[in-house]
Coordinates of C-alpha atoms in Angstrom, one line a residue:
M14 CA 1.4 17.1 -6.6
I15 CA 2.6 15.7 -3.3
D16 CA 3.9 18.3 -0.8
H17 CA 5.6 16.4 1.9
A18 CA 6.2 19.5 4.0
H19 CA 2.5 20.4 3.9
D20 CA 1.6 16.8 4.8
L21 CA 4.0 16.9 7.7
D22 CA 2.4 20.1 9.1
A23 CA -1.1 18.6 8.7
L24 CA 0.2 15.4 10.5
R25 CA 1.3 17.5 13.4
E26 CA -2.1 19.0 13.7
A27 CA -3.8 15.6 13.5
T28 CA -1.4 14.2 16.1
D29 CA -2.2 17.0 18.5
R30 CA -5.9 16.2 18.1
L31 CA -5.2 12.5 18.7
L32 CA -3.0 13.1 21.8
S33 CA -5.6 15.5 23.3
A34 CA -8.3 12.9 22.9
T35 CA -6.2 10.1 24.2
E36 CA -5.2 12.1 27.3
K37 CA -8.9 12.4 28.2
I38 CA -9.5 8.6 28.1
E39 CA -9.7 7.3 31.7
G40 CA -7.3 4.5 32.4
S41 CA -10.0 1.8 32.6
E42 CA -11.6 3.1 29.4
L43 CA -8.6 2.1 27.4
A44 CA -9.6 -1.5 27.9
R45 CA -13.0 -0.9 26.3
P46 CA -13.6 -2.2 22.7
S47 CA -12.6 0.1 19.9
R48 CA -14.4 0.0 16.6
L49 CA -11.9 -2.4 15.2
P50 CA -13.0 -6.1 15.7
G51 CA -10.9 -7.8 18.4
W52 CA -9.0 -4.6 19.4
S53 CA -9.5 -2.5 22.5
R54 CA -8.7 1.2 22.5
G55 CA -5.4 0.2 24.1
H56 CA -4.6 -1.9 21.0
V57 CA -5.3 1.0 18.7
V58 CA -3.1 3.4 20.7
A59 CA -0.3 0.7 20.9
H60 CA -0.5 0.2 17.1
L61 CA -0.2 3.9 16.5
S62 CA 2.9 4.1 18.6
R63 CA 4.6 1.1 16.9
N64 CA 3.5 2.3 13.5
A65 CA 5.3 5.6 14.0
D66 CA 8.5 3.7 14.8
A67 CA 7.9 1.4 11.8
L68 CA 7.7 4.3 9.5
V69 CA 10.9 5.7 10.9
N70 CA 12.4 2.4 9.9
V71 CA 11.0 2.9 6.4
L72 CA 12.4 6.4 6.1
Q73 CA 15.8 5.3 7.3
G74 CA 16.1 2.3 5.0
R75 CA 15.3 -0.5 7.4
P76 CA 12.5 -3.1 7.2
M77 CA 9.2 -1.7 8.4
Y78 CA 8.7 -4.6 10.8
A79 CA 11.0 -7.6 11.5
D80 CA 8.0 -9.8 10.6
S81 CA 4.2 -9.9 11.0
E82 CA 4.5 -11.9 14.2
T83 CA 6.8 -9.3 15.8
R84 CA 4.3 -6.5 14.8
D85 CA 1.4 -8.3 16.3
R86 CA 3.3 -9.4 19.4
D87 CA 4.4 -5.8 20.1
I88 CA 0.8 -4.5 19.9
E89 CA -0.4 -7.2 22.2
R90 CA 2.4 -6.5 24.7
D91 CA 1.7 -2.7 24.7
A92 CA -2.1 -2.7 24.6
P93 CA -2.7 -3.2 28.4
R94 CA -0.3 -0.6 29.6
P95 CA -1.5 2.2 32.0
Q96 CA -2.9 5.3 30.3
A97 CA 0.0 7.6 31.2
E98 CA 2.5 5.1 29.7
Q99 CA 0.4 4.8 26.6
V100 CA 0.1 8.5 26.1
A101 CA 3.8 9.1 26.7
D102 CA 4.7 6.4 24.2
L103 CA 2.3 7.8 21.6
A104 CA 3.8 11.3 22.0
A105 CA 7.4 10.2 22.0
S106 CA 7.0 7.9 19.0
A107 CA 5.1 10.6 17.1
A108 CA 8.0 13.0 17.8
R109 CA 10.5 10.5 16.5
F110 CA 8.6 10.1 13.3
V111 CA 8.3 13.9 12.8
A112 CA 12.0 14.3 13.4
A113 CA 12.8 11.6 10.8
A114 CA 10.4 13.0 8.3
A115 CA 11.7 16.6 8.7
A116 CA 15.3 15.6 8.1
P117 CA 16.8 16.6 4.8
A118 CA 16.5 13.8 2.3
D119 CA 15.8 12.8 -1.3
W120 CA 12.0 12.7 -1.1
S121 CA 11.7 11.4 -4.6
R122 CA 13.3 8.1 -3.6
T123 CA 11.4 4.8 -3.5
V124 CA 11.0 3.2 -0.1
A125 CA 9.8 -0.3 0.9
L126 CA 6.8 -0.8 3.3
R127 CA 5.1 -4.2 4.2
N128 CA 4.3 -7.2 2.0
G129 CA 6.3 -6.0 -1.0
V130 CA 4.6 -2.6 -1.2
T131 CA 6.7 0.4 -2.3
D132 CA 6.0 4.1 -2.5
S133 CA 7.7 7.4 -2.9
A134 CA 9.3 8.7 0.3
S135 CA 7.3 11.9 -0.1
R136 CA 4.0 10.0 0.5
I137 CA 5.1 8.6 3.9
P138 CA 3.9 11.7 6.0
F139 CA 0.5 11.3 4.4
R140 CA 0.5 7.6 5.0
R141 CA 1.2 8.3 8.7
R142 CA -1.6 10.9 8.7
V143 CA -4.0 8.3 7.4
E144 CA -3.1 6.1 10.4
V145 CA -3.6 8.9 12.9
E146 CA -6.8 10.3 11.5
L147 CA -8.7 7.0 10.8
H148 CA -7.5 5.3 14.0
H149 CA -8.6 8.4 15.9
V150 CA -12.1 7.6 14.6
D151 CA -11.6 3.9 15.5
L152 CA -11.0 4.8 19.2
D153 CA -14.8 5.6 19.4
V154 CA -14.3 8.7 21.6
G155 CA -16.5 11.1 19.6
Y156 CA -14.3 11.9 16.6
E157 CA -16.2 10.8 13.5
L158 CA -15.5 10.6 9.8
E159 CA -17.5 13.8 9.5
D160 CA -14.9 15.6 11.7
L161 CA -12.0 14.8 9.4
P162 CA -10.7 17.7 7.3
D163 CA -12.4 17.7 3.9
E164 CA -9.1 17.9 2.0
F165 CA -7.9 14.8 3.9
T166 CA -11.1 12.9 3.2
A167 CA -10.9 13.7 -0.6
R168 CA -7.2 12.6 -0.7
E169 CA -7.9 9.4 1.1
I170 CA -10.8 8.6 -1.3
D171 CA -8.3 9.3 -4.1
F172 CA -5.9 6.8 -2.6
L173 CA -8.4 4.1 -1.9
A174 CA -10.0 4.4 -5.4
E175 CA -6.6 4.0 -6.9
R176 CA -5.9 1.0 -4.6
F177 CA -9.0 -0.8 -5.7
G178 CA -8.5 0.2 -9.4
R179 CA -8.5 -2.9 -11.7
H180 CA -8.9 -5.1 -8.6
P181 CA -10.0 -8.5 -9.8
D182 CA -12.8 -8.7 -7.2
V183 CA -14.3 -5.2 -7.9
V184 CA -16.5 -4.3 -10.8
S185 CA -16.1 -1.0 -12.6
T186 CA -17.4 1.6 -10.3
G187 CA -17.9 5.4 -10.5
V188 CA -18.0 7.2 -7.1
A189 CA -19.4 10.7 -6.7
D190 CA -19.9 12.9 -3.7
D191 CA -22.4 15.7 -3.1
Q192 CA -19.8 18.4 -3.9
G193 CA -19.4 17.2 -7.5
R194 CA -16.2 15.3 -7.1
F195 CA -15.9 12.0 -9.0
W196 CA -13.6 9.0 -8.8
T197 CA -13.4 5.7 -10.7
T198 CA -12.3 2.4 -9.2
G199 CA -12.5 -1.3 -9.7
G200 CA -12.9 -2.7 -13.2
G201 CA -11.0 -6.0 -12.8
R202 CA -14.2 -8.0 -12.4
E203 CA -16.9 -8.5 -14.9
G204 CA -20.0 -6.5 -14.4
G205 CA -21.0 -2.8 -14.0
P206 CA -20.4 -0.1 -14.4
V207 CA -21.9 0.9 -11.1
A208 CA -22.6 4.5 -10.0
V209 CA -22.3 5.1 -6.2
R210 CA -23.2 8.5 -4.7
G211 CA -23.1 10.0 -1.2
T212 CA -21.3 12.4 1.1
A213 CA -17.5 12.2 1.1
P214 CA -17.5 10.9 4.7
E215 CA -19.9 8.1 3.9
L216 CA -17.9 7.2 0.7
L217 CA -14.7 7.2 2.8
G218 CA -16.4 5.0 5.4
W219 CA -17.4 2.5 2.8
L220 CA -14.1 2.4 0.9
S221 CA -12.1 2.1 4.1
G222 CA -14.4 -0.7 5.6
R223 CA -15.6 1.5 8.4
R224 CA -19.2 1.8 7.3
D225 CA -21.5 -0.6 5.5
G226 CA -22.5 1.8 2.7
S227 CA -26.2 1.8 3.6
A228 CA -26.2 5.6 3.5
L229 CA -25.0 5.6 -0.1
T230 CA -27.2 5.6 -3.3
V231 CA -26.5 3.0 -6.0
E232 CA -27.9 3.9 -9.3
G233 CA -29.3 1.6 -12.0
G234 CA -30.8 -1.0 -9.6
L235 CA -27.5 -2.7 -9.0
P236 CA -26.1 -3.8 -5.6
L237 CA -23.4 -1.9 -3.9
P238 CA -20.1 -3.5 -4.9
A239 CA -18.4 -5.7 -2.3
L240 CA -14.9 -4.5 -1.5
P241 CA -12.1 -6.7 -0.3
P242 CA -10.5 -5.9 3.1
L243 CA -7.6 -3.5 3.1

């Protein structure tokens, strides 16, 4: 069951960790490459700021972004800003999102995101937490998938397994971690079933496209299923 108030509290903690890490990045270090192809650390921070404002739009019934070109242009515009300006914007935009998400509302309502995607309003704080936690890892400042809270990792695996469920490019796949948790995904493509095992951080890394899956075990002599980009 989704508890949006719990997710909002967890988001505040994740945001505090992110802000603390970003404040320690020297100004010139923001221009260094992040772990996301083609993006500097400055791009990642700028994206996080603009994503917070975009999700405020979602909660308040406006389009998430005017269009994809505007989204990309805003990130490119903001990426090279000085470190102090980046941090201030990140903190202010995060506060705007928390204020919007803490306001009394019908959390069972359906809201519109990008590209025709809809979701329950109650899931938006967790969606924002996903952005904060995973992009914190993408900054490449010493925060790794293994540092993520375990309950977050398990929930994000739930989400990604559901997202790839019945995907036409993914064979039927069972995913198990070393704590005995099990997920199923894929099934829209002929082949399988495939059994994939590993630690929860490694599974999350593979499902989210942040690791190549080489640390995972695939049973039955079959190859690790190829996953489409998110």
